[in-house]
XYZ file of C-alpha atoms in Angstrom:
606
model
C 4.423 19.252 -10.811
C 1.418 20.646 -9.335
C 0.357 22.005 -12.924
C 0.183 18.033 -13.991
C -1.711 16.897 -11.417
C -4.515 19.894 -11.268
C -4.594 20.101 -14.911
C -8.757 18.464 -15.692
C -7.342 16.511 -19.169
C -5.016 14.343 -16.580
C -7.286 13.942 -13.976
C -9.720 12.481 -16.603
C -6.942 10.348 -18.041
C -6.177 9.078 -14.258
C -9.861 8.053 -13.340
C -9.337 5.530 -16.170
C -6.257 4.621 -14.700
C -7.296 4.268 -11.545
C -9.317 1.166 -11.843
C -5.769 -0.832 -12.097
C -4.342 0.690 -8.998
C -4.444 -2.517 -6.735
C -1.157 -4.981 -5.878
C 0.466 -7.305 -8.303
C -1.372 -10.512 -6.916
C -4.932 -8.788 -6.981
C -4.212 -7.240 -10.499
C -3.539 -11.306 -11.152
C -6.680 -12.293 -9.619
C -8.436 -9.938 -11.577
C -7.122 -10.927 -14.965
C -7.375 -14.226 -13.991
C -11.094 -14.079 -14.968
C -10.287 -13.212 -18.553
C -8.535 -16.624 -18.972
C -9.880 -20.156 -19.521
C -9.144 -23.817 -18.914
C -5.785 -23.146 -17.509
C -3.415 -25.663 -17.588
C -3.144 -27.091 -14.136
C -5.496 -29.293 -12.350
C -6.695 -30.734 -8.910
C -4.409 -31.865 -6.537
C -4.343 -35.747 -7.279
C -5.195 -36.155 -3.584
C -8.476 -38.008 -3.670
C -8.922 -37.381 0.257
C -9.708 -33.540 -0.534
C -13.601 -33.218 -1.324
C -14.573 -30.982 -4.227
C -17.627 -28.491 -4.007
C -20.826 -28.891 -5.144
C -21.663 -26.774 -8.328
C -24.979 -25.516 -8.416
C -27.483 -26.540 -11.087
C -26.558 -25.340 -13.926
C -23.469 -23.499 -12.830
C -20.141 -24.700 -14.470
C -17.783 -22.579 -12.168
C -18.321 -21.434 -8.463
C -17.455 -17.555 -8.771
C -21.371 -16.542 -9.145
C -22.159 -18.375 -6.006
C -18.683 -16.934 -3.915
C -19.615 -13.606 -5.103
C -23.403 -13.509 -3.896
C -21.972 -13.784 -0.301
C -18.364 -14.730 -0.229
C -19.018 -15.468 4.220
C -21.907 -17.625 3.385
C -20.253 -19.444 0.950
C -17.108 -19.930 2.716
C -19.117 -21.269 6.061
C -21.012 -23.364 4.458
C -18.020 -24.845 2.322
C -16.005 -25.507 5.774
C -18.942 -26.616 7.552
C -19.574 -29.359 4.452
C -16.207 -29.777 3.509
C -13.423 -29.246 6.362
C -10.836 -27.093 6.055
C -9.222 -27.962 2.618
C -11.460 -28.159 0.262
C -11.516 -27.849 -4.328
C -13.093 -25.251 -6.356
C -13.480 -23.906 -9.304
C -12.937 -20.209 -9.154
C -11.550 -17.747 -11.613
C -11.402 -20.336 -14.581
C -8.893 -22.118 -12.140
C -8.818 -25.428 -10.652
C -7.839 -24.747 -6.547
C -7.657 -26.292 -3.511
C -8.142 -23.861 -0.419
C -6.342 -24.193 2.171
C -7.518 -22.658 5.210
C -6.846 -22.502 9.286
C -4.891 -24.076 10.782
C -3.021 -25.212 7.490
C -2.424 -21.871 5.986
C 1.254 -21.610 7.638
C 2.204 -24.601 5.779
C 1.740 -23.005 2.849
C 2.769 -19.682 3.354
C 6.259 -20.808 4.912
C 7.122 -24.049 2.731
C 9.282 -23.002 0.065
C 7.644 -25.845 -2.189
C 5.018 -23.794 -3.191
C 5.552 -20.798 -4.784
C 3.460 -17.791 -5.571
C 5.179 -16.224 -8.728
C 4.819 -19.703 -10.415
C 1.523 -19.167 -9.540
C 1.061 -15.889 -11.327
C 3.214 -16.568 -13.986
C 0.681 -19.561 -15.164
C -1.988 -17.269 -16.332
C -0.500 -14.025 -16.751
C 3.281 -14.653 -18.356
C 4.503 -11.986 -16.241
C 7.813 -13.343 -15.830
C 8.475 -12.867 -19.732
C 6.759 -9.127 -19.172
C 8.857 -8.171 -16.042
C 12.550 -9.643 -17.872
C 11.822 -8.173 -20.929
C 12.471 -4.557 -18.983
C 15.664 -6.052 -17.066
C 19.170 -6.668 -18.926
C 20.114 -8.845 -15.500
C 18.249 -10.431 -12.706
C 15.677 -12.121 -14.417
C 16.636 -15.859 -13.720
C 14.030 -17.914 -12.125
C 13.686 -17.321 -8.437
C 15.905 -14.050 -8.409
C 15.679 -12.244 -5.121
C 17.010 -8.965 -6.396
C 13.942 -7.047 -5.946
C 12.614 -8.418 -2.650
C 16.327 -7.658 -1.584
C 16.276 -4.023 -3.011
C 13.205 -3.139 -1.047
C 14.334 -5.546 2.113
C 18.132 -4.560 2.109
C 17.928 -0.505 0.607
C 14.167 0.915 0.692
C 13.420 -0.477 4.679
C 16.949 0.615 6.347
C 16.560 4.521 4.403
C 13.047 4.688 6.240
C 14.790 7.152 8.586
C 16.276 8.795 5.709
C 13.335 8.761 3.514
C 10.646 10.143 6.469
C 11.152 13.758 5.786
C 10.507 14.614 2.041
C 7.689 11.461 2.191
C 5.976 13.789 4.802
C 7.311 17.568 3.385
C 5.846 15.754 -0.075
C 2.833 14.816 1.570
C 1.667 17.704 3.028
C 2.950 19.917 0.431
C 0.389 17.721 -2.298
C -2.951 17.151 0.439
C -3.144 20.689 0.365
C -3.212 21.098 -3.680
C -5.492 17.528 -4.138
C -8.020 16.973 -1.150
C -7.803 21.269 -0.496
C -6.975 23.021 2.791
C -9.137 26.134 4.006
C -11.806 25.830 6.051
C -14.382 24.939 4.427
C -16.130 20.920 4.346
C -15.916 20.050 0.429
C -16.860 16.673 -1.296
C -13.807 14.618 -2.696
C -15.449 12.816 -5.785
C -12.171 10.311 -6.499
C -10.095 9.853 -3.588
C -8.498 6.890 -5.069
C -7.443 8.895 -7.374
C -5.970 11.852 -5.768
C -4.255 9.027 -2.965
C -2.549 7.936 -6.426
C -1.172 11.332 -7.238
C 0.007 11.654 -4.010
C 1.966 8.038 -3.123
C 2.937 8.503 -6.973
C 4.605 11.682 -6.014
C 6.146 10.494 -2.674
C 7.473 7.307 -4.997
C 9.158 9.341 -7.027
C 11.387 11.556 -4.726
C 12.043 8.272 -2.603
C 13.221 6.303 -5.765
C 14.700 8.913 -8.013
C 15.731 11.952 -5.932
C 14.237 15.321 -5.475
C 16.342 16.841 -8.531
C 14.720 13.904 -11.196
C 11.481 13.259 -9.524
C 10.510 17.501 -10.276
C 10.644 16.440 -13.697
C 6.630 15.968 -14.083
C 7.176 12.809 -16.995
C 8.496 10.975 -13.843
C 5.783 11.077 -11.741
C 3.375 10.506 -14.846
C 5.111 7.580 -15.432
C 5.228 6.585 -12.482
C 1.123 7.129 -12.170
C 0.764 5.403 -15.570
C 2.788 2.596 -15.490
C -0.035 0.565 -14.125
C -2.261 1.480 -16.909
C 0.113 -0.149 -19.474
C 0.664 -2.846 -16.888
C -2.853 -3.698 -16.271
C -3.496 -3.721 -20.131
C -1.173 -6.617 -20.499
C -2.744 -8.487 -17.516
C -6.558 -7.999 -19.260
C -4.884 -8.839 -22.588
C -6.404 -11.309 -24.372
C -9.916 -11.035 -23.319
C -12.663 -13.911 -24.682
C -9.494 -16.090 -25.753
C -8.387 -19.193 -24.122
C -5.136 -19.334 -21.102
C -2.714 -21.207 -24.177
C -3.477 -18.218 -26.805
C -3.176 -15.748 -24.167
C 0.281 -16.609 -22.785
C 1.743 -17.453 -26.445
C 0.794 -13.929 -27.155
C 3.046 -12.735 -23.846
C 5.688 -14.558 -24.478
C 6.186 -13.805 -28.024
C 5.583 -9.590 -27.525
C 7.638 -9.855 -24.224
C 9.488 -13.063 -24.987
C 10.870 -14.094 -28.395
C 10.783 -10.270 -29.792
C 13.213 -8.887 -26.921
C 10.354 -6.941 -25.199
C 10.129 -4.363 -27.438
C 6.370 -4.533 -27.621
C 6.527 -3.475 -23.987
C 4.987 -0.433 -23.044
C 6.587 -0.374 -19.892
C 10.010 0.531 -22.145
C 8.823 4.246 -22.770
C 8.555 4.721 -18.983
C 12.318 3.079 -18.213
C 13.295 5.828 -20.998
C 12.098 8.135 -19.466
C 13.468 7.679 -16.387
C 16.611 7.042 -17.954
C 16.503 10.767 -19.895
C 15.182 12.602 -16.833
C 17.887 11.553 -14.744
C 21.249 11.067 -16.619
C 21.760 14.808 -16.853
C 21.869 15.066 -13.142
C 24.013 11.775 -12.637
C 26.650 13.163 -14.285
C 26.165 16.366 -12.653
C 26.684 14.571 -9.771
C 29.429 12.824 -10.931
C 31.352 16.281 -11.939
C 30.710 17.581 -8.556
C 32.088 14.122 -6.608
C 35.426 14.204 -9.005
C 35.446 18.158 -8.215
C 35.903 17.038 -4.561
C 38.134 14.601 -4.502
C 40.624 17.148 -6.256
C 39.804 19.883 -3.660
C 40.022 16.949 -0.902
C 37.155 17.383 0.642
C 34.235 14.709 1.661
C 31.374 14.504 -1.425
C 27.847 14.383 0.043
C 26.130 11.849 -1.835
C 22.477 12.166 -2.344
C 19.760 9.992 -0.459
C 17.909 8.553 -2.926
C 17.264 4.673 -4.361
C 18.751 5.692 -7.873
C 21.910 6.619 -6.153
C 22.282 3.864 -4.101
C 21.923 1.435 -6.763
C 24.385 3.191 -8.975
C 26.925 2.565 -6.355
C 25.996 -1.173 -5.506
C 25.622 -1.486 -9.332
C 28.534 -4.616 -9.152
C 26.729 -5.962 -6.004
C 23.466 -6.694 -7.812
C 25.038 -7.360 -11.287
C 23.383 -3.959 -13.413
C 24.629 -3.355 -16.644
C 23.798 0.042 -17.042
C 21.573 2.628 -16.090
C 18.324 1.560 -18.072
C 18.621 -1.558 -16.476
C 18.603 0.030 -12.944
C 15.877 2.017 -13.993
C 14.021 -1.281 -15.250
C 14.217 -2.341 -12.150
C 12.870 0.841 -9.977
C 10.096 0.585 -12.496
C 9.287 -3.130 -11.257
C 9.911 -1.988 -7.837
C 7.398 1.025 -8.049
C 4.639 -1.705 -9.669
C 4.737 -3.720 -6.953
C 5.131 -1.536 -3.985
C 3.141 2.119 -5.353
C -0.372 0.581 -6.221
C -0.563 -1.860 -3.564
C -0.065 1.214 -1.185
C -2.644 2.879 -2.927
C -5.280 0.809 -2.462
C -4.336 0.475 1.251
C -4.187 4.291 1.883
C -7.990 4.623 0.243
C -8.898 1.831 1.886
C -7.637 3.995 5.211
C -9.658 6.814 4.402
C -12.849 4.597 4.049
C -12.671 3.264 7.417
C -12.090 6.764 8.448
C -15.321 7.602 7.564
C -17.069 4.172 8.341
C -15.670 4.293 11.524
C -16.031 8.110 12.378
C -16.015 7.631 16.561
C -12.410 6.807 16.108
C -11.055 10.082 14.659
C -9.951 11.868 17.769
C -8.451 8.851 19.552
C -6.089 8.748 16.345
C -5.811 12.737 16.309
C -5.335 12.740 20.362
C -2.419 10.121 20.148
C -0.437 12.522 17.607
C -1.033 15.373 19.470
C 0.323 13.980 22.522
C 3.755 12.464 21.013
C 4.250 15.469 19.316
C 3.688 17.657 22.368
C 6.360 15.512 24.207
C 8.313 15.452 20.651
C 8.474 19.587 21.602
C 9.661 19.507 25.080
C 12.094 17.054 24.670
C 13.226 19.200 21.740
C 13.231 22.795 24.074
C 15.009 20.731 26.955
C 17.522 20.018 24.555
C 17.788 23.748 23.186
C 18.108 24.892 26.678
C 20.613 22.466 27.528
C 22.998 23.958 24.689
C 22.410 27.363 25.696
C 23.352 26.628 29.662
C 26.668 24.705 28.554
C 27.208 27.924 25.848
C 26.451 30.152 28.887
C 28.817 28.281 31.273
C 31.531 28.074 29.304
C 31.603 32.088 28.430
C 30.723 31.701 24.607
C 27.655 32.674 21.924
C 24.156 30.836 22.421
C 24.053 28.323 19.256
C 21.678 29.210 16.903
C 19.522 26.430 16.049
C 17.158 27.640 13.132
C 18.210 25.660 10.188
C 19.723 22.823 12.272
C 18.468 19.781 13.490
C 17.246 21.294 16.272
C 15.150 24.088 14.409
C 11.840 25.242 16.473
C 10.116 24.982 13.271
C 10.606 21.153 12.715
C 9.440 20.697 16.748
C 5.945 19.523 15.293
C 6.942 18.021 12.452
C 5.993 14.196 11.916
C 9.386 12.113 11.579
C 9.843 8.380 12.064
C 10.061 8.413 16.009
C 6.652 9.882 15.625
C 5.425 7.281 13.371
C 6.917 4.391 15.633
C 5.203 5.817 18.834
C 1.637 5.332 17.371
C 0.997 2.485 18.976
C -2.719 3.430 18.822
C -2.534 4.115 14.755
C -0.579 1.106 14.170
C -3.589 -1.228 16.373
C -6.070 1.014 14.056
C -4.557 -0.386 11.007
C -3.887 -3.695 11.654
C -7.667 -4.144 12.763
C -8.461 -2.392 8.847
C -5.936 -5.167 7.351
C -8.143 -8.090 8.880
C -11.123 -6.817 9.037
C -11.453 -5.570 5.359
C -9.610 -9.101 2.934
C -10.038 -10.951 0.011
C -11.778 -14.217 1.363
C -9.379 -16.128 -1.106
C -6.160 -14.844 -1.987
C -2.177 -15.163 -1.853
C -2.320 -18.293 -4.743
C 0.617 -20.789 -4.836
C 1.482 -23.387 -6.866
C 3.226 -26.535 -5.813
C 6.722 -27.436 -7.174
C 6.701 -30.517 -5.461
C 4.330 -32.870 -3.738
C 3.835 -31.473 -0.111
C 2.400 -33.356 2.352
C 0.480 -31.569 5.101
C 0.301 -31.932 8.805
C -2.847 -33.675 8.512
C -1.601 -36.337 5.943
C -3.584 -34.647 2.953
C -1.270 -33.707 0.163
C -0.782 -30.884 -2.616
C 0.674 -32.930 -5.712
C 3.277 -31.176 -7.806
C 1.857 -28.623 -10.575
C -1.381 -28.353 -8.709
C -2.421 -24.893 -6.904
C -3.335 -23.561 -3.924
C -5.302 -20.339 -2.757
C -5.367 -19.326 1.013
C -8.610 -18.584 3.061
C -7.805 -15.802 4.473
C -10.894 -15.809 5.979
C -10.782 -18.579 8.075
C -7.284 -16.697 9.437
C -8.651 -13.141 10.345
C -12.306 -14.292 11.510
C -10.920 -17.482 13.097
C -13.432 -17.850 16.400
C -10.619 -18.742 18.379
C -9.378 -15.016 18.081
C -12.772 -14.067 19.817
C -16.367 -13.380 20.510
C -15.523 -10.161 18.929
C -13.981 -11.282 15.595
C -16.805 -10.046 13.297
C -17.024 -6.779 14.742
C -14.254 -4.003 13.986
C -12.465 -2.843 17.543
C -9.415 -1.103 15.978
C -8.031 -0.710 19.425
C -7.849 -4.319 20.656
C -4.027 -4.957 20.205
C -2.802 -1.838 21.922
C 0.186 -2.596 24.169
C 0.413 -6.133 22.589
C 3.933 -5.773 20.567
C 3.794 -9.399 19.021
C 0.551 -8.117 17.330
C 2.249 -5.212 15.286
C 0.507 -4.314 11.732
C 4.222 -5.126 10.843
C 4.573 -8.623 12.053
C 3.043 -11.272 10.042
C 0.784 -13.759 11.919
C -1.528 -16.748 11.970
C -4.023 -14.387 12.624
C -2.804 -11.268 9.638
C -1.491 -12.949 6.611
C -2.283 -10.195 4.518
C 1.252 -9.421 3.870
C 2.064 -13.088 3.939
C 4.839 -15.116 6.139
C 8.158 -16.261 6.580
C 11.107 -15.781 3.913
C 8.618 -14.397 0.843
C 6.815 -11.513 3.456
C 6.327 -8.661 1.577
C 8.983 -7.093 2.058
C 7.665 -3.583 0.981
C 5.068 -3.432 3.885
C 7.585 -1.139 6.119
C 7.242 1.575 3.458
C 4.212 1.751 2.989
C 2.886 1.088 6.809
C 4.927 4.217 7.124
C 3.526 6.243 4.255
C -0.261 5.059 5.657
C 0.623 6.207 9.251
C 1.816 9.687 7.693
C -0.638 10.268 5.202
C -3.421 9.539 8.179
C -1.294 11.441 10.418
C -1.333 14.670 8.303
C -4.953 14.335 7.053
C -6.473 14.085 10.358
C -4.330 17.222 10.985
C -6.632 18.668 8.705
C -10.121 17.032 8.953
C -12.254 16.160 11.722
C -14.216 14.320 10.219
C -14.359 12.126 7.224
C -17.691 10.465 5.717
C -19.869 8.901 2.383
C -21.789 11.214 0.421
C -23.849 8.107 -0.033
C -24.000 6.675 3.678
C -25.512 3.427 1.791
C -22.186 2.887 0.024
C -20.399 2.185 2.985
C -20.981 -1.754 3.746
C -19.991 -2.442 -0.119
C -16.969 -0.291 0.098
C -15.400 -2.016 3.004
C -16.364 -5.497 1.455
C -15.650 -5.177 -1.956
C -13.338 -6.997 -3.886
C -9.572 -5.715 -4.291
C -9.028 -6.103 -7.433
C -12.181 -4.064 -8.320
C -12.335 -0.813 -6.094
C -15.251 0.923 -5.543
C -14.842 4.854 -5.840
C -16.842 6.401 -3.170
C -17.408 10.549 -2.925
C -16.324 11.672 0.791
C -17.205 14.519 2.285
C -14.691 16.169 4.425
C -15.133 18.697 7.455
C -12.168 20.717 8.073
C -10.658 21.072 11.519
C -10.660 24.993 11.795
C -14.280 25.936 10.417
C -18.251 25.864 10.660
C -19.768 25.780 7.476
C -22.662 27.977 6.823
C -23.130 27.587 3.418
C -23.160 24.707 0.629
C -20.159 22.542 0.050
C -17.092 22.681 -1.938
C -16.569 20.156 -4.690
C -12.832 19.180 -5.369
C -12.354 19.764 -8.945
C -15.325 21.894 -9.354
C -16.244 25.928 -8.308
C -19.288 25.938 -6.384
C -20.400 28.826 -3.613
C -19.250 28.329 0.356
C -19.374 30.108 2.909
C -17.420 29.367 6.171
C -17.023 31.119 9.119
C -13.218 30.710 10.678
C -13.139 30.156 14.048
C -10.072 30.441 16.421
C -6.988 28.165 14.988
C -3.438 27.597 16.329
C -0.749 25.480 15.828
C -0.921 21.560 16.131
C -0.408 21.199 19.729
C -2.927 24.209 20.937
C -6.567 23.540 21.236
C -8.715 24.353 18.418
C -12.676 25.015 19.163
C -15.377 24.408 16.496
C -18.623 23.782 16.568
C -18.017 20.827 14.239
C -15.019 19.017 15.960
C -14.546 17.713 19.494
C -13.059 19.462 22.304
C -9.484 18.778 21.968
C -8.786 19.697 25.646
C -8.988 16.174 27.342
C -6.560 13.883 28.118
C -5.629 11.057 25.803
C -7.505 8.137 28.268
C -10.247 9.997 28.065
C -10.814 10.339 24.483
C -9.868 6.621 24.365
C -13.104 5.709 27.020
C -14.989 8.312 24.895
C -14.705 6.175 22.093
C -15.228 2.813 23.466
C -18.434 4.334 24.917
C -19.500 5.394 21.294
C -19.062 2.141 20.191
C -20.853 0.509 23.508
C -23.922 3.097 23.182
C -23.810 1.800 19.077
């Protein structure tokens, strides 16, 4: 595994991969653009205004892209809140505050249709799938809703054992402060390898052609999203549907990834299947394995599979929309790290506190066991390889994660603060009327701003500025809980339903790297403004330089991937919960409040 992802040929390979390694609907958007004249027009509602093109101008993405705030103040200021435009050779009407619940929780409008219009993915994604595939099949919003989110427990422990073990071999560990030339791509490598031992067990997932395909699925699926470049929206989807559609699929290069899922794992399926039968002669209880690939095989009659390639069609499907979405989150987390470097130790503080009380609770409970051993007359337990193990006192576990209450303000703040302006496209499958007696005719589309949601004055004096602390102790305002005010993961019945995951991998990933670094920031300090404002859908790959917890550097700074001279002095360094003293990190002696104030004062004095 680790050979794969250090080798330099792959890591070449994967910075052209990389550029695709955004969620379903932005790898839509983004396609979008390589389409024309698309079938679907205006809503027939005359009442809705139309924007202005500029002279000369026969589309308005030039004009959104200059300034996408400007544009969308001045179109609301002109317009109102629902307005037309043209925008990625589509014909929408935006929808924005205080309408955008009306579309987001009206099952009349629908955002696969949507997607399907100028991308034919619904022809791509069945032509993987032997079942499921029937128009408005639930199967894999159940799968991660119904088996991915209730495992989270389950899951926790080789998604953080996984991610530590691979932060040390991608971003480095040592002490010295290095410069991290791809993070997106070394994120991918990592949720890629987390994906993989979640989905397909920790037997098939050490099989290094899982986790490449796993990594390179979105390649091939991105490549039949840009397909058809310079041709019109009709020529493009009659192409999809006839590789995808009339020939079985078999132009699909998303088949030689189900395969080889399919060959890594049936060897130990029926290993696993000897071993069960071996028990139930002997009598005894068969552990099954924790894993997505095993729970599907035995609710295989429940969701209607007919075999095992067409459960592993569907973890394929599952990993494109949940992996690369994550992705671009977790680099996006990592940004803001370093944008926003006043907030590090407030984060780092928080998780040193729970897991300090995560300890005593734990030695309370050891000591416990040994009085009620010592008062009834028999041995002390021994606790190293149980649940109770000192070793696992520190270790970051889903109690941990749900006790962030600091971390999970931080990135709900990131989620609204960094957004498309439009996004979340719907299509209408009948005429809906709104609340303010405009209407959305049937066939027409819709595209939220989410803009007018997340900067919404009402929320504020503060809403343009980023105060990732603001919804501490305010439970309605989890980074979980869709709102008015965070769409991002959409509302009501169609809510991603993937968002627990990877909430959960984000808090653990930026659990475990501020572990290491205490301080994250942009080689080119000029970068950062575009970074957090660029488009999803096109990410920006910004060098960061990282300063480890435990050193001072006195000499010049690593490169990841390259071997260039350093020097570092090590300074005193202890386990998680002692304090650590640098002359490059903060004092990690003071209370929790007080690195809280400390912060807010950073930010006042700013």
């Amino acid at each position: 595994m680790s050979g794969f992802l250090t080798d330099p040929e792959t890591r070449k390979i994967l910075r052209a991969a990389i550029p695709v390694t955004v969620g379903l609907a932005s790898l839509a958007y983004l396609a979008v653009k390589l389409t024309t004249k698309p079938s679907s027009g205006f809503t027939s509602d005359k009442s809705i205004p139309t924007v202005r093109l500029r002279k000369g101008e026969s589309v308005h993405d030039i004009e959104y892209r200059e300034n996408p705030e400007q544009f969308i103040e001045f179109c609301e200021k002109t317009y109102g809140p629902i307005f037309n435009i043209y925008l990625t050779n589509q014909k929408l009407t935006v929808v924005g505050h205080p309408y955008v619940k009306e579309v987001l929780t009206n099952k009349n409008f629908n955002s696969t249709d949507a997607l399907d219009e100028v991308t034919g993915l619904r022809k791509y994604s069945a032509s993987i799938v032997k079942s499921n595939y029937e128009l408005d099949n639930m199967t894999m919003h159940e799968l991660l809703r119904d088996v991915v989110t209730p495992k989270m427990q389950l899951f926790t422990e080789r998604i953080v054992e996984h991610l530590d073990l691979t932060l040390g071999y991608t971003f480095g560990g040592g002490f010295e402060t290095k410069v991290v030339d791809n993070p997106q791509g070394l994120v991918y490598q990592i949720i890629a390898g987390a994906m993989a031992k979640v989905f397909m067990g920790m037997e098939i997932a050490q099989d290094p052609k899982v986790t490449e395909s796993f990594i390179f699925c979105t390649r091939d699926f991105g490549q039949m999203l840009t397909a058809g470049l310079h041709t019109k929206s009709s020529w493009k989807l009659f192409s999809v549907n006839t590789k995808y559609g009339y020939l079985d699929g078999v132009l699909n290069p998303l088949h030689k990834h189900v395969q080889t899922l399919v060959t890594a794992s049936t060897p130990v399926i029926l290993e696993r299947r000897r071993c069960e039968a071996e028990c139930q002669e002997k009598g005894i209880p068969y552990e099954r394995p924790v894993d997505i690939l095993q729970i599907l095989l035995d609710e295989s009659d429940k969701y209607g599979f007919v075999d095992l390639e067409d459960i592993c069609g569907h973890i394929m499907l599952t990993v494109l929309a949940a992996v690369h979405s994550t992705v671009d989150a977790c680099t996006n987390m990592l940004y803001f790290f370093a944008a926003y470097p006043q907030y590090a130790e407030t984060l780092y503080n928080e998780q040193r506190d729970i897991l300090d009380e995560q300890a005593q609770e734990r030695e309370k409970e050891r000591a416990k066991l040994v009085a009620k051993a010592n008062e009834q007359g028999v041995a002390a337990p021994e606790f190293v390889g149980t649940d109770l193990d000192p070793k696992k006192d520190l270790e970051v576990c889903t109690s941990t994660v749900r006790k962030m209450v600091y971390f999970d303000s931080y990135l709900r703040e990131v989620f609204r603060y960094r957004s498309v302006k439009f996004n979340l496209t719907h299509k209408a499958r009948k005429t809906v009327v709104l609340s303010n007696g405009q209407y959305i005719s049937k066939g027409s589309k819709v595209i939220i701003n989410m803009h007018s949601a997340h900067y919404n004055p009402e929320l504020g004096e503060d809403v343009n500025e980023f105060k990732p602390f603001k919804y501490v102790g305010q439970t309605a305002k989890s980074v979980l809980k869709p709102a008015t005010d965070m769409i991002t993961f959409g509302m009501g019945a169609h809510a991603c339903p993937g968002r627990f995951l990877a909430i959960s991998e984000m808090k653990i990933l930026g659990t475990l790297f501020l572990q290491r670094y205490s301080r994250v920031a942009f080689k080119d300090p000029e970068a950062t403004r575009r970074t957090l404002t660029e488009f999803i859908g096109e990410p920006q790959t910004q060098p960061l330089i990282l300063t480890s917890r435990h050193h001072t550097c006195t000499g010049e700074v690593t490169s990841v991937g390259e071997v260039t001279s350093v020097s570092a002095t090590k300074t005193t360094t202890t386990t998680a919960t002692s304090t650590t003293t640098t002359t490059t990190t903060a004092s990690s002696s003071g209370s929790f409040s007080a690195s809280v104030e400390s912060s807010s004062a950073t930010v006042a004095a700013a």
